[in-house]
């Protein structure tokens, strides 16, 4: 089911015509559907209900908007964070500190200290030294930090190289072969309660086989660690599930994922933590834009829109595909390149794409921008950060204002 449908020829977000949002807020603008977010969260939770003990921490990096986090907190999601800024966003949105997992390969001492002071529920250690620093900071506060050791299982997730995190050459986690001895040493530290292990092999995964292989390796590690006398009570299985960016993309269903997890983990007897991002927020957002020009090009026209790579970096970063659809199409088609106004040849959303015919002034959307869309925005070319709007039924509100540093403003 999609929450961005056409009514009387006009594309709507739930019950709100996108043209009304453009009129009220301007473009470019990120638009989220509250119902889509709730539905995705509910479906994720329902699929996992076949597993005995689970907790879900939304990966804040996918969409750190406070209203989105607040909504997901209402769906019993905690948060997976990777910076002090994300921690403050999550806490500010009403997520309990105890429901927050602190991931991230380069947490500063200050971030670790602030997280301890806030009472963050789980630290995912990326290296032995981090465990020692965290233990010392905790001891100095008369506390014990609850932590798991992130392991690099050396499994290729089969996704884009820049969002692949579980191969041995990636910067994340500790080599699985080194994990047992490291776990022995870390578990002896006062100030640290080492309760298990974590992994995350990449994002936009479209095949369950690599995840299954990685989970099986972690299962063997759990057996090994228990044999060494460690009481393993928790395994953090990360995130990574892909979404269909193209209409005909095939991605694993949540039920298939849950069944695979149930099969692999049936004898683990641990709490399972999940860190989904994209699969919750991705399809719940669109980036609406207005056509500035239809400019003749060497082989085909350039549709120059007012959104750019600073609003949606995925195409230039990962050659990512985002469906483009006119808000009020006239039924004609055209083949065009779609580009933004930024002074880089890379600021292109699509090449030689068969799209709805658009003219100067028309509104259109890029679909599936709810994850890693506004989250990755920048003010490159002194462009404002685009506003964000949350639609709920036939109402909408601005949940992030257009932001332009004062010195850029006219
Ligand atoms: N957990 C960790 C440690 C991550 O690095 C990421 C994203 O890369 C996620 C969870 C969320 O991944 P996804 O949005 O693919 O579910």
Coordinates of C-alpha atoms and ligand atoms in Angstrom, one line a residue:
X1 CA 0.0 0.0 0.0
X2 CA 1.2 3.5 -0.8
X3 CA 0.3 6.7 1.1
X4 CA 1.2 8.8 -1.9
X5 CA -1.7 8.4 -4.3
X6 CA -3.5 10.3 -7.0
X7 CA -6.9 11.9 -6.3
X8 CA -8.7 13.7 -9.1
X9 CA -5.5 13.7 -11.1
X10 CA -3.4 15.3 -8.3
X11 CA -0.7 13.4 -6.3
X12 CA -1.5 13.5 -2.6
X13 CA 0.2 12.6 0.6
X14 CA -2.5 10.8 2.4
X15 CA -5.5 13.3 2.2
X16 CA -3.4 16.3 1.3
X17 CA -2.8 17.4 -2.3
X18 CA 0.9 18.0 -2.7
X19 CA 0.2 21.2 -4.6
X20 CA -1.4 22.6 -1.4
X21 CA 1.9 21.9 0.5
X22 CA 3.9 23.5 -2.2
X23 CA 1.7 26.6 -2.1
X24 CA 2.0 26.9 1.7
X25 CA 5.6 25.9 2.2
X26 CA 7.4 26.3 -1.1
X27 CA 9.7 23.9 -2.8
X28 CA 11.9 21.9 -2.5
X29 CA 10.3 20.3 0.5
X30 CA 10.6 16.9 2.1
X31 CA 7.1 15.5 2.8
X32 CA 6.5 12.5 5.1
X33 CA 3.4 10.5 5.7
X34 CA 2.7 9.7 9.3
X35 CA 0.4 6.8 8.4
X36 CA 3.2 5.3 6.2
X37 CA 5.7 5.6 9.1
X38 CA 3.2 4.0 11.6
X39 CA 2.3 1.3 9.1
X40 CA 6.0 0.4 8.5
X41 CA 6.7 0.3 12.2
X42 CA 3.7 -1.8 12.9
X43 CA 4.5 -4.3 10.1
X44 CA 8.1 -4.6 11.3
X45 CA 7.0 -5.3 14.8
X46 CA 4.3 -7.7 13.7
X47 CA 6.8 -9.7 11.6
X48 CA 9.2 -10.0 14.5
X49 CA 6.5 -11.1 16.8
X50 CA 7.3 -14.7 15.9
X51 CA 10.6 -14.2 17.9
X52 CA 10.6 -14.5 21.7
X53 CA 12.6 -11.5 23.0
X54 CA 13.2 -8.6 20.7
X55 CA 13.7 -4.8 20.9
X56 CA 13.8 -2.4 18.0
X57 CA 16.0 0.7 17.8
X58 CA 15.3 2.9 14.8
X59 CA 18.5 4.0 13.1
X60 CA 18.3 7.7 13.6
X61 CA 20.8 8.4 10.8
X62 CA 18.1 7.4 8.3
X63 CA 15.7 10.2 9.4
X64 CA 16.6 12.3 12.5
X65 CA 13.6 14.6 12.2
X66 CA 12.3 15.1 15.8
X67 CA 8.6 14.6 14.8
X68 CA 9.5 11.3 13.0
X69 CA 11.4 10.1 16.0
X70 CA 8.6 11.1 18.3
X71 CA 6.1 9.2 16.2
X72 CA 8.3 6.1 16.2
X73 CA 8.8 6.4 19.9
X74 CA 5.0 6.1 20.1
X75 CA 5.3 2.8 18.2
X76 CA 7.6 1.5 20.9
X77 CA 10.8 2.0 18.9
X78 CA 14.0 3.0 20.7
X79 CA 16.9 4.6 18.8
X80 CA 20.2 3.5 17.3
X81 CA 22.5 6.6 17.3
X82 CA 26.0 7.4 16.0
X83 CA 26.7 10.8 17.5
X84 CA 26.0 13.1 20.4
X85 CA 23.7 15.1 18.1
X86 CA 21.6 12.1 17.3
X87 CA 21.5 11.3 21.0
X88 CA 20.1 14.7 21.9
X89 CA 17.6 14.4 19.0
X90 CA 16.4 11.0 20.3
X91 CA 16.2 12.1 23.9
X92 CA 14.4 15.3 22.9
X93 CA 11.9 13.3 20.9
X94 CA 10.9 11.4 24.0
X95 CA 12.9 8.2 23.6
X96 CA 14.1 6.8 26.9
X97 CA 17.9 6.7 27.4
X98 CA 17.6 3.1 28.3
X99 CA 16.1 2.4 24.9
X100 CA 19.0 3.9 23.0
X101 CA 21.9 2.0 21.4
X102 CA 25.1 4.0 20.7
X103 CA 26.7 2.6 17.5
X104 CA 29.4 4.4 15.5
X105 CA 33.0 3.8 14.7
X106 CA 34.4 7.0 16.1
X107 CA 32.7 8.1 19.3
X108 CA 34.7 10.8 21.0
X109 CA 35.5 10.7 24.7
X110 CA 33.1 13.6 25.1
X111 CA 30.3 11.7 23.3
X112 CA 31.0 8.6 25.5
X113 CA 30.9 10.7 28.7
X114 CA 27.7 12.5 27.7
X115 CA 26.1 9.2 26.8
X116 CA 27.1 7.7 30.2
X117 CA 25.7 10.7 32.0
X118 CA 22.5 10.4 30.0
X119 CA 22.2 6.7 31.0
X120 CA 22.3 5.3 27.4
X121 CA 21.2 1.7 27.4
X122 CA 23.8 0.0 25.2
X123 CA 27.2 0.9 23.8
X124 CA 28.3 -1.0 20.7
X125 CA 32.1 -1.2 21.0
X126 CA 34.1 -0.9 17.8
X127 CA 37.5 -1.7 19.1
X128 CA 39.2 -2.8 22.3
X129 CA 40.6 0.6 23.1
X130 CA 37.1 2.1 23.0
X131 CA 36.0 -0.5 25.6
X132 CA 38.9 0.6 27.9
X133 CA 38.1 4.3 27.6
X134 CA 34.4 3.7 28.2
X135 CA 35.1 1.5 31.2
X136 CA 37.4 4.2 32.7
X137 CA 34.8 6.9 32.1
X138 CA 32.1 4.8 33.6
X139 CA 34.2 3.9 36.7
X140 CA 35.0 7.6 37.2
X141 CA 31.3 8.1 37.5
X142 CA 30.7 5.1 39.7
X143 CA 28.7 3.4 36.9
X144 CA 28.9 0.3 34.7
X145 CA 28.4 0.8 31.0
X146 CA 26.3 -1.9 29.3
X147 CA 28.1 -2.8 26.1
X148 CA 28.3 -5.3 23.3
X149 CA 31.2 -5.9 21.0
X150 CA 30.6 -5.2 17.3
X151 CA 32.0 -8.0 15.2
X152 CA 32.9 -7.8 11.5
X153 CA 31.8 -11.1 10.1
X154 CA 33.6 -10.7 6.7
X155 CA 30.4 -11.2 4.7
X156 CA 29.7 -9.2 1.5
X157 CA 26.2 -7.9 1.8
X158 CA 26.0 -7.5 -2.0
X159 CA 25.1 -3.9 -1.8
X160 CA 26.7 -0.7 -3.0
X161 CA 30.4 -0.5 -1.9
X162 CA 29.8 2.8 0.0
X163 CA 27.1 1.3 2.2
X164 CA 28.7 -2.1 2.7
X165 CA 30.0 -2.5 6.2
X166 CA 30.6 -6.2 6.9
X167 CA 33.6 -7.0 4.8
X168 CA 37.0 -7.4 6.4
X169 CA 38.3 -4.4 4.6
X170 CA 35.5 -2.2 6.0
X171 CA 36.2 0.1 8.9
X172 CA 33.5 -1.4 11.2
X173 CA 33.7 -3.9 14.0
X174 CA 36.5 -6.2 15.1
X175 CA 37.7 -9.2 13.1
X176 CA 35.6 -12.2 14.1
X177 CA 38.7 -14.2 14.6
X178 CA 40.0 -11.7 17.2
X179 CA 36.7 -11.4 19.0
X180 CA 36.9 -14.2 21.6
X181 CA 40.3 -13.1 23.1
X182 CA 39.3 -9.5 23.0
X183 CA 36.0 -10.4 24.7
X184 CA 37.9 -12.2 27.4
X185 CA 40.0 -9.1 28.1
X186 CA 37.2 -6.6 27.9
X187 CA 34.9 -8.7 30.2
X188 CA 37.5 -8.4 33.0
X189 CA 37.3 -4.6 33.1
X190 CA 35.5 -2.9 36.0
X191 CA 33.1 -0.3 34.7
X192 CA 31.9 -2.5 31.8
X193 CA 29.1 -5.0 31.6
X194 CA 29.8 -6.8 28.4
X195 CA 26.6 -8.6 27.6
X196 CA 26.9 -9.8 24.0
X197 CA 27.8 -9.0 20.4
X198 CA 26.6 -6.9 17.5
X199 CA 26.9 -6.8 13.7
X200 CA 25.6 -4.8 10.8
X201 CA 26.8 -5.8 7.3
X202 CA 25.3 -3.0 5.2
X203 CA 22.3 -1.1 4.0
X204 CA 19.8 -1.6 1.1
X205 CA 20.3 -5.3 1.2
X206 CA 18.1 -7.1 -1.3
X207 CA 19.0 -10.6 -0.5
X208 CA 18.7 -12.5 2.8
X209 CA 21.5 -15.0 2.1
X210 CA 24.4 -12.7 3.2
X211 CA 22.5 -11.7 6.3
X212 CA 21.9 -15.3 7.1
X213 CA 25.5 -16.2 6.6
X214 CA 26.6 -13.4 8.8
X215 CA 24.1 -14.3 11.6
X216 CA 25.3 -17.9 11.4
X217 CA 28.9 -16.8 12.0
X218 CA 27.7 -14.7 15.0
X219 CA 25.8 -17.8 16.3
X220 CA 29.1 -19.8 16.2
X221 CA 30.8 -17.0 18.0
X222 CA 28.1 -17.0 20.7
X223 CA 28.7 -20.7 21.3
X224 CA 32.5 -20.1 21.5
X225 CA 32.1 -17.2 23.9
X226 CA 29.8 -19.2 26.2
X227 CA 32.3 -22.0 26.1
X228 CA 34.8 -19.5 27.4
X229 CA 32.5 -18.8 30.3
X230 CA 30.8 -15.6 29.1
X231 CA 27.1 -15.1 29.9
X232 CA 25.9 -13.9 26.5
X233 CA 22.4 -12.4 26.9
X234 CA 22.1 -10.0 24.0
X235 CA 22.8 -10.0 20.2
X236 CA 22.3 -6.9 18.1
X237 CA 21.5 -7.9 14.6
X238 CA 21.8 -4.4 13.1
X239 CA 19.6 -3.1 10.2
X240 CA 20.1 -3.2 6.5
X241 CA 16.8 -4.4 4.9
X242 CA 16.3 -3.0 1.4
X243 CA 13.3 -1.3 0.0
X244 CA 11.9 -1.2 -3.6
X245 CA 13.1 2.1 -5.2
X246 CA 11.9 0.9 -8.6
X247 CA 8.3 -0.4 -9.0
X248 CA 9.6 -3.8 -10.0
X249 CA 12.5 -4.1 -7.4
X250 CA 12.2 -7.3 -5.5
X251 CA 13.3 -7.1 -1.8
X252 CA 12.9 -9.6 1.0
X253 CA 9.6 -9.5 2.8
X254 CA 9.6 -8.7 6.5
X255 CA 8.0 -12.1 7.2
X256 CA 10.8 -13.9 5.2
X257 CA 13.4 -11.9 7.2
X258 CA 11.8 -12.8 10.5
X259 CA 11.5 -16.5 9.5
X260 CA 15.2 -16.5 8.7
X261 CA 16.1 -14.9 12.0
X262 CA 13.9 -17.3 13.9
X263 CA 15.6 -20.3 12.1
X264 CA 19.2 -19.1 12.7
X265 CA 18.7 -17.9 16.3
X266 CA 16.4 -20.6 17.6
X267 CA 19.0 -21.9 20.1
X268 CA 20.6 -18.6 21.0
X269 CA 18.5 -17.8 24.1
X270 CA 19.3 -14.1 24.0
X271 CA 17.5 -10.7 23.6
X272 CA 17.7 -9.7 20.0
X273 CA 18.1 -6.1 19.1
X274 CA 17.2 -4.7 15.6
X275 CA 18.3 -1.4 14.1
X276 CA 16.1 -0.8 11.0
X277 CA 16.3 2.6 9.3
X278 CA 15.5 2.5 5.6
X279 CA 12.8 -0.1 5.8
X280 CA 10.8 2.0 8.3
X281 CA 11.2 5.5 6.8
X282 CA 12.3 5.1 3.2
X283 CA 8.9 4.7 1.5
X284 CA 7.3 7.2 3.9
X285 CA 8.7 10.3 2.3
X286 CA 9.0 12.2 -1.0
X287 CA 11.0 15.2 -2.0
X288 CA 8.8 17.6 -3.9
X289 CA 10.4 20.0 -6.3
X290 CA 9.4 22.5 -9.0
X291 CA 10.7 22.6 -12.5
X292 CA 12.7 25.7 -13.1
X293 CA 13.5 25.1 -16.8
X294 CA 13.2 22.6 -19.5
X295 CA 16.6 23.2 -21.1
X296 CA 17.5 21.9 -24.6
X297 CA 20.5 19.5 -24.3
X298 CA 22.8 17.8 -26.8
X299 CA 20.8 14.5 -27.0
X300 CA 17.7 15.2 -24.9
X301 CA 16.3 18.0 -22.7
X302 CA 17.5 18.7 -19.2
X303 CA 14.7 19.1 -16.7
X304 CA 16.2 21.5 -14.3
X305 CA 14.4 21.3 -10.9
X306 CA 14.8 23.4 -7.8
X307 CA 15.9 20.3 -5.7
X308 CA 19.5 19.4 -5.9
X309 CA 22.1 17.0 -4.6
X310 CA 22.2 19.0 -1.4
X311 CA 18.6 18.0 -0.8
X312 CA 19.0 14.4 -1.9
X313 CA 22.6 13.1 -2.2
X314 CA 21.8 9.4 -2.9
X315 CA 21.9 9.6 -6.7
X316 CA 25.3 11.3 -6.8
X317 CA 26.7 9.2 -3.9
X318 CA 25.4 5.8 -4.9
X319 CA 24.0 6.2 -8.4
X320 CA 20.7 5.6 -6.6
X321 CA 17.4 5.5 -8.5
X322 CA 14.4 7.6 -7.2
X323 CA 11.2 7.4 -9.1
X324 CA 10.2 10.8 -10.6
X325 CA 6.5 11.6 -10.9
X326 CA 4.7 14.8 -11.8
X327 CA 2.2 16.1 -9.2
X328 CA -0.5 16.8 -11.9
X329 CA 0.7 15.0 -15.1
X330 CA -1.0 15.7 -18.4
X331 CA -0.7 12.1 -19.6
X332 CA 2.1 12.8 -22.0
X333 CA 5.6 11.4 -21.6
X334 CA 9.1 12.7 -22.4
X335 CA 12.6 11.3 -22.2
X336 CA 14.9 13.7 -20.3
X337 CA 17.8 14.2 -18.0
X338 CA 16.7 15.5 -14.6
X339 CA 19.2 17.8 -12.9
X340 CA 19.4 20.2 -10.0
X341 CA 20.9 23.8 -10.1
X342 CA 24.1 23.0 -8.3
X343 CA 27.3 23.8 -10.1
X344 CA 28.5 20.2 -10.4
X345 CA 27.9 17.9 -13.4
X346 CA 27.2 15.2 -10.8
X347 CA 24.1 17.1 -9.7
X348 CA 21.9 14.9 -11.8
X349 CA 19.0 12.8 -10.5
X350 CA 18.4 10.8 -13.7
X351 CA 19.8 10.4 -17.2
X352 CA 17.7 9.5 -20.3
X353 CA 14.7 8.8 -18.1
X354 CA 11.2 8.2 -19.5
X355 CA 9.1 10.5 -17.3
X356 CA 5.8 12.4 -17.1
X357 CA 6.0 15.4 -19.4
X358 CA 6.8 18.4 -17.3
X359 CA 7.1 22.1 -18.2
X360 CA 8.5 25.1 -16.5
X361 CA 6.7 25.7 -13.2
X362 CA 5.3 22.2 -12.8
X363 CA 5.6 20.3 -9.5
X364 CA 7.0 16.8 -9.3
X365 CA 8.3 14.4 -6.7
X366 CA 11.2 12.1 -6.2
X367 CA 9.8 9.0 -4.4
X368 CA 11.2 7.0 -1.5
X369 CA 13.2 9.8 0.1
X370 CA 12.1 9.3 3.7
X371 CA 15.4 7.6 4.6
X372 CA 18.8 9.1 3.9
X373 CA 17.1 12.1 2.2
X374 CA 16.9 15.2 4.4
X375 CA 19.2 13.3 6.8
X376 CA 22.1 13.8 4.4
X377 CA 21.3 17.3 3.3
X378 CA 23.9 20.0 3.2
X379 CA 23.9 23.7 2.4
X380 CA 26.4 23.3 -0.5
X381 CA 26.3 26.3 -2.9
X382 CA 24.9 28.3 0.0
X383 CA 21.5 26.7 -0.5
X384 CA 19.1 26.4 2.4
X385 CA 18.2 23.1 4.0
X386 CA 14.8 22.3 2.7
X387 CA 11.8 22.3 5.0
X388 CA 10.2 19.0 6.1
X389 CA 6.5 18.5 6.4
X390 CA 4.6 15.7 8.2
X391 CA 1.2 14.8 6.8
X392 CA -1.3 13.0 9.0
X393 CA -4.7 12.3 7.4
X394 CA -5.9 15.6 5.9
X395 CA -3.6 17.7 8.1
X396 CA 0.0 18.7 7.6
X397 CA 2.5 20.6 9.7
X398 CA 6.0 21.9 9.1
X399 CA 8.3 19.8 11.2
X400 CA 11.6 21.4 10.1
X401 CA 11.8 24.9 8.8
X402 CA 13.7 26.0 5.7
X403 CA 17.1 26.7 7.2
X404 CA 19.5 29.2 5.8
X405 CA 22.4 30.5 7.7
X406 CA 21.9 34.2 8.2
X407 CA 24.8 35.3 6.1
X408 CA 23.4 33.4 3.0
X409 CA 20.0 35.1 3.2
X410 CA 19.1 37.8 0.7
Ligands
LIG1 N1 22.8 0.1 12.3 C1 24.0 0.5 11.9 C2 25.2 0.2 12.8 C3 24.2 1.2 10.7 O1 25.4 1.6 10.3 C4 23.0 1.4 9.9 C5 23.2 2.0 8.6 O2 24.1 2.0 7.8 C6 21.8 1.0 10.3 C7 21.7 0.3 11.5 C8 20.5 1.2 9.5 O3 20.6 0.5 8.3 P1 19.3 0.5 7.4 O4 18.8 1.9 7.2 O5 19.8 -0.1 6.1 O6 18.3 -0.4 8.0

